């Protein structure tokens, strides 16, 4: 397994998008559990979720490109240590 120290700036960017995406998913789940369901809010946050998902996937793609990670190669970015672990077999 190859390990690379990534910059805090890159880690922060990816982590913050991931955090917002997860929070938005949780909020949508919460809204679906309300009675009555506020469809206007659900539609608004679902649109936000789609935009954040695209932003997150774009940031991950940039990381893959920067560190030349091959397609279908498993990898993980540890937000606590800024260590990118690449499982190169």
PDB file of N, CA, C and O in Angstrom, residues 7-87:
ATOM      1  N   UNK A   7      -1.765  17.846   0.938  1.00  0.00           N
ATOM      2  CA  UNK A   7      -1.789  19.154   1.584  1.00  0.00           C
ATOM      3  C   UNK A   7      -3.063  19.316   2.415  1.00  0.00           C
ATOM      4  O   UNK A   7      -4.106  18.739   2.101  1.00  0.00           O
ATOM      5  N   UNK A   8      -2.950  20.111   3.455  1.00  0.00           N
ATOM      6  CA  UNK A   8      -4.128  20.388   4.282  1.00  0.00           C
ATOM      7  C   UNK A   8      -5.189  21.113   3.468  1.00  0.00           C
ATOM      8  O   UNK A   8      -6.380  20.908   3.674  1.00  0.00           O
ATOM      9  N   UNK A   9      -4.751  21.944   2.548  1.00  0.00           N
ATOM     10  CA  UNK A   9      -5.696  22.686   1.698  1.00  0.00           C
ATOM     11  C   UNK A   9      -6.571  21.726   0.887  1.00  0.00           C
ATOM     12  O   UNK A   9      -7.797  21.881   0.840  1.00  0.00           O
ATOM     13  N   UNK A  10      -5.944  20.730   0.264  1.00  0.00           N
ATOM     14  CA  UNK A  10      -6.703  19.760  -0.526  1.00  0.00           C
ATOM     15  C   UNK A  10      -7.605  18.923   0.370  1.00  0.00           C
ATOM     16  O   UNK A  10      -8.775  18.717   0.067  1.00  0.00           O
ATOM     17  N   UNK A  11      -7.050  18.463   1.493  1.00  0.00           N
ATOM     18  CA  UNK A  11      -7.847  17.685   2.442  1.00  0.00           C
ATOM     19  C   UNK A  11      -9.041  18.491   2.923  1.00  0.00           C
ATOM     20  O   UNK A  11     -10.162  18.000   2.965  1.00  0.00           O
ATOM     21  N   UNK A  12      -8.816  19.761   3.279  1.00  0.00           N
ATOM     22  CA  UNK A  12      -9.898  20.615   3.778  1.00  0.00           C
ATOM     23  C   UNK A  12     -10.997  20.797   2.746  1.00  0.00           C
ATOM     24  O   UNK A  12     -12.181  20.792   3.083  1.00  0.00           O
ATOM     25  N   UNK A  13     -10.605  20.959   1.501  1.00  0.00           N
ATOM     26  CA  UNK A  13     -11.590  21.141   0.430  1.00  0.00           C
ATOM     27  C   UNK A  13     -12.475  19.905   0.300  1.00  0.00           C
ATOM     28  O   UNK A  13     -13.706  20.006   0.295  1.00  0.00           O
ATOM     29  N   UNK A  14     -11.857  18.747   0.219  1.00  0.00           N
ATOM     30  CA  UNK A  14     -12.618  17.505   0.054  1.00  0.00           C
ATOM     31  C   UNK A  14     -13.449  17.216   1.303  1.00  0.00           C
ATOM     32  O   UNK A  14     -14.630  16.864   1.210  1.00  0.00           O
ATOM     33  N   UNK A  15     -12.857  17.393   2.469  1.00  0.00           N
ATOM     34  CA  UNK A  15     -13.561  17.118   3.714  1.00  0.00           C
ATOM     35  C   UNK A  15     -14.768  18.026   3.892  1.00  0.00           C
ATOM     36  O   UNK A  15     -15.838  17.583   4.316  1.00  0.00           O
ATOM     37  N   UNK A  16     -14.628  19.302   3.585  1.00  0.00           N
ATOM     38  CA  UNK A  16     -15.740  20.226   3.780  1.00  0.00           C
ATOM     39  C   UNK A  16     -16.911  19.907   2.845  1.00  0.00           C
ATOM     40  O   UNK A  16     -18.068  19.965   3.255  1.00  0.00           O
ATOM     41  N   UNK A  17     -16.597  19.536   1.616  1.00  0.00           N
ATOM     42  CA  UNK A  17     -17.674  19.152   0.685  1.00  0.00           C
ATOM     43  C   UNK A  17     -18.354  17.883   1.175  1.00  0.00           C
ATOM     44  O   UNK A  17     -19.583  17.769   1.166  1.00  0.00           O
ATOM     45  N   UNK A  18     -17.552  16.906   1.623  1.00  0.00           N
ATOM     46  CA  UNK A  18     -18.094  15.648   2.148  1.00  0.00           C
ATOM     47  C   UNK A  18     -18.997  15.915   3.351  1.00  0.00           C
ATOM     48  O   UNK A  18     -20.092  15.356   3.465  1.00  0.00           O
ATOM     49  N   UNK A  19     -18.555  16.801   4.244  1.00  0.00           N
ATOM     50  CA  UNK A  19     -19.343  17.151   5.427  1.00  0.00           C
ATOM     51  C   UNK A  19     -20.683  17.765   5.024  1.00  0.00           C
ATOM     52  O   UNK A  19     -21.737  17.382   5.541  1.00  0.00           O
ATOM     53  N   UNK A  20     -20.648  18.725   4.099  1.00  0.00           N
ATOM     54  CA  UNK A  20     -21.883  19.371   3.649  1.00  0.00           C
ATOM     55  C   UNK A  20     -22.816  18.380   2.967  1.00  0.00           C
ATOM     56  O   UNK A  20     -24.035  18.422   3.158  1.00  0.00           O
ATOM     57  N   UNK A  21     -22.247  17.490   2.161  1.00  0.00           N
ATOM     58  CA  UNK A  21     -23.046  16.487   1.462  1.00  0.00           C
ATOM     59  C   UNK A  21     -23.738  15.559   2.457  1.00  0.00           C
ATOM     60  O   UNK A  21     -24.941  15.295   2.350  1.00  0.00           O
ATOM     61  N   UNK A  22     -23.000  15.087   3.446  1.00  0.00           N
ATOM     62  CA  UNK A  22     -23.571  14.195   4.461  1.00  0.00           C
ATOM     63  C   UNK A  22     -24.652  14.913   5.275  1.00  0.00           C
ATOM     64  O   UNK A  22     -25.718  14.352   5.533  1.00  0.00           O
ATOM     65  N   UNK A  23     -24.386  16.150   5.661  1.00  0.00           N
ATOM     66  CA  UNK A  23     -25.366  16.917   6.429  1.00  0.00           C
ATOM     67  C   UNK A  23     -26.645  17.149   5.627  1.00  0.00           C
ATOM     68  O   UNK A  23     -27.758  17.065   6.169  1.00  0.00           O
ATOM     69  N   UNK A  24     -26.494  17.409   4.345  1.00  0.00           N
ATOM     70  CA  UNK A  24     -27.665  17.624   3.484  1.00  0.00           C
ATOM     71  C   UNK A  24     -28.477  16.344   3.340  1.00  0.00           C
ATOM     72  O   UNK A  24     -29.716  16.378   3.403  1.00  0.00           O
ATOM     73  N   UNK A  25     -27.796  15.213   3.191  1.00  0.00           N
ATOM     74  CA  UNK A  25     -28.506  13.916   3.132  1.00  0.00           C
ATOM     75  C   UNK A  25     -29.286  13.676   4.418  1.00  0.00           C
ATOM     76  O   UNK A  25     -30.443  13.253   4.384  1.00  0.00           O
ATOM     77  N   UNK A  26     -28.636  13.950   5.557  1.00  0.00           N
ATOM     78  CA  UNK A  26     -29.306  13.763   6.848  1.00  0.00           C
ATOM     79  C   UNK A  26     -30.509  14.690   6.992  1.00  0.00           C
ATOM     80  O   UNK A  26     -31.556  14.283   7.509  1.00  0.00           O
ATOM     81  N   UNK A  27     -30.370  15.921   6.532  1.00  0.00           N
ATOM     82  CA  UNK A  27     -31.469  16.874   6.605  1.00  0.00           C
ATOM     83  C   UNK A  27     -32.653  16.414   5.755  1.00  0.00           C
ATOM     84  O   UNK A  27     -33.806  16.490   6.182  1.00  0.00           O
ATOM     85  N   UNK A  28     -32.369  15.907   4.569  1.00  0.00           N
ATOM     86  CA  UNK A  28     -33.445  15.407   3.698  1.00  0.00           C
ATOM     87  C   UNK A  28     -34.165  14.248   4.378  1.00  0.00           C
ATOM     88  O   UNK A  28     -35.396  14.185   4.369  1.00  0.00           O
ATOM     89  N   UNK A  29     -33.401  13.341   4.977  1.00  0.00           N
ATOM     90  CA  UNK A  29     -34.022  12.213   5.696  1.00  0.00           C
ATOM     91  C   UNK A  29     -34.906  12.715   6.826  1.00  0.00           C
ATOM     92  O   UNK A  29     -36.017  12.211   7.038  1.00  0.00           O
ATOM     93  N   UNK A  30     -34.423  13.706   7.557  1.00  0.00           N
ATOM     94  CA  UNK A  30     -35.207  14.298   8.640  1.00  0.00           C
ATOM     95  C   UNK A  30     -36.492  14.909   8.101  1.00  0.00           C
ATOM     96  O   UNK A  30     -37.571  14.705   8.660  1.00  0.00           O
ATOM     97  N   UNK A  31     -36.394  15.655   7.016  1.00  0.00           N
ATOM     98  CA  UNK A  31     -37.576  16.316   6.438  1.00  0.00           C
ATOM     99  C   UNK A  31     -38.623  15.313   5.979  1.00  0.00           C
ATOM    100  O   UNK A  31     -39.820  15.562   6.098  1.00  0.00           O
ATOM    101  N   UNK A  32     -38.171  14.161   5.446  1.00  0.00           N
ATOM    102  CA  UNK A  32     -39.127  13.140   5.020  1.00  0.00           C
ATOM    103  C   UNK A  32     -39.898  12.569   6.211  1.00  0.00           C
ATOM    104  O   UNK A  32     -41.019  12.089   6.052  1.00  0.00           O
ATOM    105  N   UNK A  33     -39.330  12.641   7.393  1.00  0.00           N
ATOM    106  CA  UNK A  33     -39.984  12.101   8.584  1.00  0.00           C
ATOM    107  C   UNK A  33     -40.961  13.058   9.240  1.00  0.00           C
ATOM    108  O   UNK A  33     -41.624  12.690  10.211  1.00  0.00           O
ATOM    109  N   UNK A  34     -41.043  14.264   8.745  1.00  0.00           N
ATOM    110  CA  UNK A  34     -41.946  15.259   9.328  1.00  0.00           C
ATOM    111  C   UNK A  34     -43.372  15.057   8.820  1.00  0.00           C
ATOM    112  O   UNK A  34     -43.592  14.526   7.740  1.00  0.00           O
ATOM    113  N   UNK A  35     -44.314  15.500   9.627  1.00  0.00           N
ATOM    114  CA  UNK A  35     -45.722  15.412   9.228  1.00  0.00           C
ATOM    115  C   UNK A  35     -46.361  16.767   9.469  1.00  0.00           C
ATOM    116  O   UNK A  35     -46.461  17.185  10.638  1.00  0.00           O
ATOM    117  N   UNK A  36     -46.726  17.499   8.460  1.00  0.00           N
ATOM    118  CA  UNK A  36     -46.718  17.135   7.037  1.00  0.00           C
ATOM    119  C   UNK A  36     -45.316  17.316   6.427  1.00  0.00           C
ATOM    120  O   UNK A  36     -44.495  18.069   6.949  1.00  0.00           O
ATOM    121  N   UNK A  37     -45.094  16.611   5.344  1.00  0.00           N
ATOM    122  CA  UNK A  37     -43.822  16.695   4.625  1.00  0.00           C
ATOM    123  C   UNK A  37     -43.775  18.021   3.863  1.00  0.00           C
ATOM    124  O   UNK A  37     -44.709  18.358   3.141  1.00  0.00           O
ATOM    125  N   UNK A  38     -42.694  18.748   4.038  1.00  0.00           N
ATOM    126  CA  UNK A  38     -42.510  20.030   3.359  1.00  0.00           C
ATOM    127  C   UNK A  38     -41.789  19.766   2.035  1.00  0.00           C
ATOM    128  O   UNK A  38     -40.561  19.733   1.981  1.00  0.00           O
ATOM    129  N   UNK A  39     -42.552  19.563   0.978  1.00  0.00           N
ATOM    130  CA  UNK A  39     -41.974  19.204  -0.322  1.00  0.00           C
ATOM    131  C   UNK A  39     -41.120  20.329  -0.902  1.00  0.00           C
ATOM    132  O   UNK A  39     -40.149  20.071  -1.604  1.00  0.00           O
ATOM    133  N   UNK A  40     -41.476  21.562  -0.596  1.00  0.00           N
ATOM    134  CA  UNK A  40     -40.673  22.683  -1.088  1.00  0.00           C
ATOM    135  C   UNK A  40     -39.249  22.597  -0.514  1.00  0.00           C
ATOM    136  O   UNK A  40     -38.261  22.750  -1.235  1.00  0.00           O
ATOM    137  N   UNK A  41     -39.146  22.315   0.766  1.00  0.00           N
ATOM    138  CA  UNK A  41     -37.833  22.179   1.411  1.00  0.00           C
ATOM    139  C   UNK A  41     -37.099  20.945   0.887  1.00  0.00           C
ATOM    140  O   UNK A  41     -35.894  21.000   0.612  1.00  0.00           O
ATOM    141  N   UNK A  42     -37.811  19.851   0.734  1.00  0.00           N
ATOM    142  CA  UNK A  42     -37.179  18.624   0.219  1.00  0.00           C
ATOM    143  C   UNK A  42     -36.646  18.858  -1.191  1.00  0.00           C
ATOM    144  O   UNK A  42     -35.515  18.468  -1.502  1.00  0.00           O
ATOM    145  N   UNK A  43     -37.420  19.494  -2.030  1.00  0.00           N
ATOM    146  CA  UNK A  43     -36.963  19.773  -3.397  1.00  0.00           C
ATOM    147  C   UNK A  43     -35.736  20.688  -3.396  1.00  0.00           C
ATOM    148  O   UNK A  43     -34.794  20.474  -4.158  1.00  0.00           O
ATOM    149  N   UNK A  44     -35.749  21.696  -2.533  1.00  0.00           N
ATOM    150  CA  UNK A  44     -34.625  22.622  -2.440  1.00  0.00           C
ATOM    151  C   UNK A  44     -33.351  21.879  -2.008  1.00  0.00           C
ATOM    152  O   UNK A  44     -32.298  22.012  -2.641  1.00  0.00           O
ATOM    153  N   UNK A  45     -33.440  21.091  -0.944  1.00  0.00           N
ATOM    154  CA  UNK A  45     -32.255  20.398  -0.434  1.00  0.00           C
ATOM    155  C   UNK A  45     -31.820  19.232  -1.322  1.00  0.00           C
ATOM    156  O   UNK A  45     -30.635  18.907  -1.367  1.00  0.00           O
ATOM    157  N   UNK A  46     -32.748  18.650  -2.046  1.00  0.00           N
ATOM    158  CA  UNK A  46     -32.379  17.610  -3.002  1.00  0.00           C
ATOM    159  C   UNK A  46     -31.547  18.214  -4.132  1.00  0.00           C
ATOM    160  O   UNK A  46     -30.564  17.623  -4.579  1.00  0.00           O
ATOM    161  N   UNK A  47     -31.928  19.411  -4.568  1.00  0.00           N
ATOM    162  CA  UNK A  47     -31.135  20.116  -5.584  1.00  0.00           C
ATOM    163  C   UNK A  47     -29.747  20.446  -5.031  1.00  0.00           C
ATOM    164  O   UNK A  47     -28.732  20.252  -5.711  1.00  0.00           O
ATOM    165  N   UNK A  48     -29.691  20.911  -3.774  1.00  0.00           N
ATOM    166  CA  UNK A  48     -28.407  21.194  -3.127  1.00  0.00           C
ATOM    167  C   UNK A  48     -27.553  19.923  -3.053  1.00  0.00           C
ATOM    168  O   UNK A  48     -26.349  19.972  -3.288  1.00  0.00           O
ATOM    169  N   UNK A  49     -28.189  18.814  -2.713  1.00  0.00           N
ATOM    170  CA  UNK A  49     -27.472  17.545  -2.599  1.00  0.00           C
ATOM    171  C   UNK A  49     -26.856  17.148  -3.943  1.00  0.00           C
ATOM    172  O   UNK A  49     -25.707  16.721  -4.002  1.00  0.00           O
ATOM    173  N   UNK A  50     -27.616  17.305  -5.018  1.00  0.00           N
ATOM    174  CA  UNK A  50     -27.085  16.979  -6.351  1.00  0.00           C
ATOM    175  C   UNK A  50     -25.875  17.835  -6.686  1.00  0.00           C
ATOM    176  O   UNK A  50     -24.868  17.333  -7.193  1.00  0.00           O
ATOM    177  N   UNK A  51     -25.966  19.118  -6.400  1.00  0.00           N
ATOM    178  CA  UNK A  51     -24.853  20.031  -6.682  1.00  0.00           C
ATOM    179  C   UNK A  51     -23.624  19.687  -5.836  1.00  0.00           C
ATOM    180  O   UNK A  51     -22.496  19.684  -6.336  1.00  0.00           O
ATOM    181  N   UNK A  52     -23.838  19.369  -4.566  1.00  0.00           N
ATOM    182  CA  UNK A  52     -22.727  18.991  -3.694  1.00  0.00           C
ATOM    183  C   UNK A  52     -22.111  17.667  -4.131  1.00  0.00           C
ATOM    184  O   UNK A  52     -20.891  17.491  -4.068  1.00  0.00           O
ATOM    185  N   UNK A  53     -22.948  16.730  -4.579  1.00  0.00           N
ATOM    186  CA  UNK A  53     -22.439  15.442  -5.054  1.00  0.00           C
ATOM    187  C   UNK A  53     -21.515  15.645  -6.259  1.00  0.00           C
ATOM    188  O   UNK A  53     -20.428  15.077  -6.321  1.00  0.00           O
ATOM    189  N   UNK A  54     -21.935  16.485  -7.177  1.00  0.00           N
ATOM    190  CA  UNK A  54     -21.101  16.771  -8.355  1.00  0.00           C
ATOM    191  C   UNK A  54     -19.799  17.441  -7.924  1.00  0.00           C
ATOM    192  O   UNK A  54     -18.717  17.080  -8.398  1.00  0.00           O
ATOM    193  N   UNK A  55     -19.887  18.377  -7.000  1.00  0.00           N
ATOM    194  CA  UNK A  55     -18.697  19.067  -6.497  1.00  0.00           C
ATOM    195  C   UNK A  55     -17.749  18.078  -5.799  1.00  0.00           C
ATOM    196  O   UNK A  55     -16.529  18.126  -5.980  1.00  0.00           O
ATOM    197  N   UNK A  56     -18.308  17.154  -5.017  1.00  0.00           N
ATOM    198  CA  UNK A  56     -17.507  16.149  -4.304  1.00  0.00           C
ATOM    199  C   UNK A  56     -16.823  15.205  -5.289  1.00  0.00           C
ATOM    200  O   UNK A  56     -15.628  14.919  -5.164  1.00  0.00           O
ATOM    201  N   UNK A  57     -17.564  14.733  -6.278  1.00  0.00           N
ATOM    202  CA  UNK A  57     -16.982  13.834  -7.272  1.00  0.00           C
ATOM    203  C   UNK A  57     -15.897  14.540  -8.092  1.00  0.00           C
ATOM    204  O   UNK A  57     -14.881  13.937  -8.430  1.00  0.00           O
ATOM    205  N   UNK A  58     -16.098  15.818  -8.376  1.00  0.00           N
ATOM    206  CA  UNK A  58     -15.090  16.592  -9.104  1.00  0.00           C
ATOM    207  C   UNK A  58     -13.819  16.737  -8.276  1.00  0.00           C
ATOM    208  O   UNK A  58     -12.709  16.585  -8.790  1.00  0.00           O
ATOM    209  N   UNK A  59     -13.974  17.013  -6.982  1.00  0.00           N
ATOM    210  CA  UNK A  59     -12.812  17.145  -6.092  1.00  0.00           C
ATOM    211  C   UNK A  59     -12.069  15.819  -5.976  1.00  0.00           C
ATOM    212  O   UNK A  59     -10.831  15.778  -6.005  1.00  0.00           O
ATOM    213  N   UNK A  60     -12.809  14.728  -5.869  1.00  0.00           N
ATOM    214  CA  UNK A  60     -12.160  13.409  -5.802  1.00  0.00           C
ATOM    215  C   UNK A  60     -11.441  13.094  -7.113  1.00  0.00           C
ATOM    216  O   UNK A  60     -10.337  12.554  -7.093  1.00  0.00           O
ATOM    217  N   UNK A  61     -12.040  13.449  -8.226  1.00  0.00           N
ATOM    218  CA  UNK A  61     -11.403  13.224  -9.532  1.00  0.00           C
ATOM    219  C   UNK A  61     -10.109  14.014  -9.644  1.00  0.00           C
ATOM    220  O   UNK A  61      -9.120  13.526 -10.203  1.00  0.00           O
ATOM    221  N   UNK A  62     -10.110  15.227  -9.118  1.00  0.00           N
ATOM    222  CA  UNK A  62      -8.888  16.046  -9.138  1.00  0.00           C
ATOM    223  C   UNK A  62      -7.795  15.371  -8.315  1.00  0.00           C
ATOM    224  O   UNK A  62      -6.636  15.319  -8.731  1.00  0.00           O
ATOM    225  N   UNK A  63      -8.151  14.833  -7.161  1.00  0.00           N
ATOM    226  CA  UNK A  63      -7.189  14.131  -6.318  1.00  0.00           C
ATOM    227  C   UNK A  63      -6.613  12.917  -7.059  1.00  0.00           C
ATOM    228  O   UNK A  63      -5.401  12.700  -7.064  1.00  0.00           O
ATOM    229  N   UNK A  64      -7.477  12.167  -7.703  1.00  0.00           N
ATOM    230  CA  UNK A  64      -7.046  10.994  -8.473  1.00  0.00           C
ATOM    231  C   UNK A  64      -6.088  11.410  -9.586  1.00  0.00           C
ATOM    232  O   UNK A  64      -5.067  10.755  -9.817  1.00  0.00           O
ATOM    233  N   UNK A  65      -6.391  12.514 -10.228  1.00  0.00           N
ATOM    234  CA  UNK A  65      -5.531  12.999 -11.314  1.00  0.00           C
ATOM    235  C   UNK A  65      -4.189  13.505 -10.783  1.00  0.00           C
ATOM    236  O   UNK A  65      -3.132  13.198 -11.333  1.00  0.00           O
ATOM    237  N   UNK A  66      -4.221  14.270  -9.705  1.00  0.00           N
ATOM    238  CA  UNK A  66      -2.993  14.829  -9.128  1.00  0.00           C
ATOM    239  C   UNK A  66      -2.017  13.726  -8.735  1.00  0.00           C
ATOM    240  O   UNK A  66      -0.817  13.832  -8.977  1.00  0.00           O
ATOM    241  N   UNK A  67      -2.543  12.665  -8.134  1.00  0.00           N
ATOM    242  CA  UNK A  67      -1.677  11.600  -7.625  1.00  0.00           C
ATOM    243  C   UNK A  67      -1.617  10.385  -8.545  1.00  0.00           C
ATOM    244  O   UNK A  67      -1.126   9.334  -8.149  1.00  0.00           O
ATOM    245  N   UNK A  68      -2.096  10.548  -9.754  1.00  0.00           N
ATOM    246  CA  UNK A  68      -1.998   9.521 -10.801  1.00  0.00           C
ATOM    247  C   UNK A  68      -2.506   8.154 -10.324  1.00  0.00           C
ATOM    248  O   UNK A  68      -1.835   7.133 -10.504  1.00  0.00           O
ATOM    249  N   UNK A  69      -3.684   8.154  -9.740  1.00  0.00           N
ATOM    250  CA  UNK A  69      -4.286   6.914  -9.274  1.00  0.00           C
ATOM    251  C   UNK A  69      -5.024   6.282 -10.451  1.00  0.00           C
ATOM    252  O   UNK A  69      -5.836   6.929 -11.106  1.00  0.00           O
ATOM    253  N   UNK A  70      -4.705   5.023 -10.711  1.00  0.00           N
ATOM    254  CA  UNK A  70      -5.331   4.323 -11.834  1.00  0.00           C
ATOM    255  C   UNK A  70      -6.809   4.074 -11.560  1.00  0.00           C
ATOM    256  O   UNK A  70      -7.234   3.919 -10.404  1.00  0.00           O
ATOM    257  N   UNK A  71      -7.555   4.018 -12.639  1.00  0.00           N
ATOM    258  CA  UNK A  71      -8.989   3.737 -12.544  1.00  0.00           C
ATOM    259  C   UNK A  71      -9.184   2.391 -11.842  1.00  0.00           C
ATOM    260  O   UNK A  71      -8.416   1.464 -12.057  1.00  0.00           O
ATOM    261  N   UNK A  72     -10.192   2.302 -11.013  1.00  0.00           N
ATOM    262  CA  UNK A  72     -10.550   1.100 -10.264  1.00  0.00           C
ATOM    263  C   UNK A  72      -9.539   0.728  -9.177  1.00  0.00           C
ATOM    264  O   UNK A  72      -9.611  -0.358  -8.621  1.00  0.00           O
ATOM    265  N   UNK A  73      -8.583   1.601  -8.890  1.00  0.00           N
ATOM    266  CA  UNK A  73      -7.651   1.361  -7.792  1.00  0.00           C
ATOM    267  C   UNK A  73      -8.262   1.908  -6.509  1.00  0.00           C
ATOM    268  O   UNK A  73      -8.571   3.100  -6.434  1.00  0.00           O
ATOM    269  N   UNK A  74      -8.434   1.062  -5.500  1.00  0.00           N
ATOM    270  CA  UNK A  74      -9.012   1.547  -4.238  1.00  0.00           C
ATOM    271  C   UNK A  74      -8.068   2.523  -3.530  1.00  0.00           C
ATOM    272  O   UNK A  74      -6.858   2.319  -3.511  1.00  0.00           O
ATOM    273  N   UNK A  75      -8.651   3.563  -2.972  1.00  0.00           N
ATOM    274  CA  UNK A  75      -7.871   4.539  -2.220  1.00  0.00           C
ATOM    275  C   UNK A  75      -8.730   5.122  -1.120  1.00  0.00           C
ATOM    276  O   UNK A  75      -9.960   5.015  -1.140  1.00  0.00           O
ATOM    277  N   UNK A  76      -8.073   5.745  -0.141  1.00  0.00           N
ATOM    278  CA  UNK A  76      -8.770   6.354   0.983  1.00  0.00           C
ATOM    279  C   UNK A  76      -7.980   7.571   1.452  1.00  0.00           C
ATOM    280  O   UNK A  76      -6.754   7.510   1.567  1.00  0.00           O
ATOM    281  N   UNK A  77      -8.688   8.646   1.726  1.00  0.00           N
ATOM    282  CA  UNK A  77      -8.071   9.849   2.277  1.00  0.00           C
ATOM    283  C   UNK A  77      -8.485   9.960   3.737  1.00  0.00           C
ATOM    284  O   UNK A  77      -9.666  10.111   4.034  1.00  0.00           O
ATOM    285  N   UNK A  78      -7.508   9.864   4.637  1.00  0.00           N
ATOM    286  CA  UNK A  78      -7.768  10.002   6.065  1.00  0.00           C
ATOM    287  C   UNK A  78      -7.799  11.495   6.384  1.00  0.00           C
ATOM    288  O   UNK A  78      -6.780  12.176   6.306  1.00  0.00           O
ATOM    289  N   UNK A  79      -8.972  11.988   6.763  1.00  0.00           N
ATOM    290  CA  UNK A  79      -9.127  13.410   7.033  1.00  0.00           C
ATOM    291  C   UNK A  79      -8.316  13.855   8.255  1.00  0.00           C
ATOM    292  O   UNK A  79      -7.909  15.008   8.338  1.00  0.00           O
ATOM    293  N   UNK A  80      -8.095  12.966   9.201  1.00  0.00           N
ATOM    294  CA  UNK A  80      -7.372  13.335  10.425  1.00  0.00           C
ATOM    295  C   UNK A  80      -5.877  13.521  10.187  1.00  0.00           C
ATOM    296  O   UNK A  80      -5.250  14.385  10.804  1.00  0.00           O
ATOM    297  N   UNK A  81      -5.306  12.702   9.325  1.00  0.00           N
ATOM    298  CA  UNK A  81      -3.852  12.721   9.137  1.00  0.00           C
ATOM    299  C   UNK A  81      -3.401  13.301   7.802  1.00  0.00           C
ATOM    300  O   UNK A  81      -2.202  13.484   7.599  1.00  0.00           O
ATOM    301  N   UNK A  82      -4.320  13.546   6.886  1.00  0.00           N
ATOM    302  CA  UNK A  82      -4.021  13.996   5.534  1.00  0.00           C
ATOM    303  C   UNK A  82      -3.252  12.924   4.753  1.00  0.00           C
ATOM    304  O   UNK A  82      -2.521  13.231   3.801  1.00  0.00           O
ATOM    305  N   UNK A  83      -3.393  11.668   5.140  1.00  0.00           N
ATOM    306  CA  UNK A  83      -2.702  10.570   4.459  1.00  0.00           C
ATOM    307  C   UNK A  83      -3.640   9.960   3.418  1.00  0.00           C
ATOM    308  O   UNK A  83      -4.746   9.530   3.738  1.00  0.00           O
ATOM    309  N   UNK A  84      -3.152   9.926   2.200  1.00  0.00           N
ATOM    310  CA  UNK A  84      -3.851   9.264   1.098  1.00  0.00           C
ATOM    311  C   UNK A  84      -3.250   7.871   0.964  1.00  0.00           C
ATOM    312  O   UNK A  84      -2.053   7.719   0.713  1.00  0.00           O
ATOM    313  N   UNK A  85      -4.061   6.847   1.188  1.00  0.00           N
ATOM    314  CA  UNK A  85      -3.610   5.460   1.060  1.00  0.00           C
ATOM    315  C   UNK A  85      -4.135   4.911  -0.248  1.00  0.00           C
ATOM    316  O   UNK A  85      -5.346   4.952  -0.520  1.00  0.00           O
ATOM    317  N   UNK A  86      -3.210   4.390  -1.054  1.00  0.00           N
ATOM    318  CA  UNK A  86      -3.561   3.845  -2.361  1.00  0.00           C
ATOM    319  C   UNK A  86      -3.220   2.360  -2.356  1.00  0.00           C
ATOM    320  O   UNK A  86      -2.076   1.983  -2.100  1.00  0.00           O
ATOM    321  N   UNK A  87      -4.202   1.534  -2.623  1.00  0.00           N
ATOM    322  CA  UNK A  87      -4.019   0.084  -2.600  1.00  0.00           C
ATOM    323  C   UNK A  87      -3.596  -0.380  -3.990  1.00  0.00           C
ATOM    324  O   UNK A  87      -4.431  -0.797  -4.795  1.00  0.00           O
TER     325      UNK A  87
END
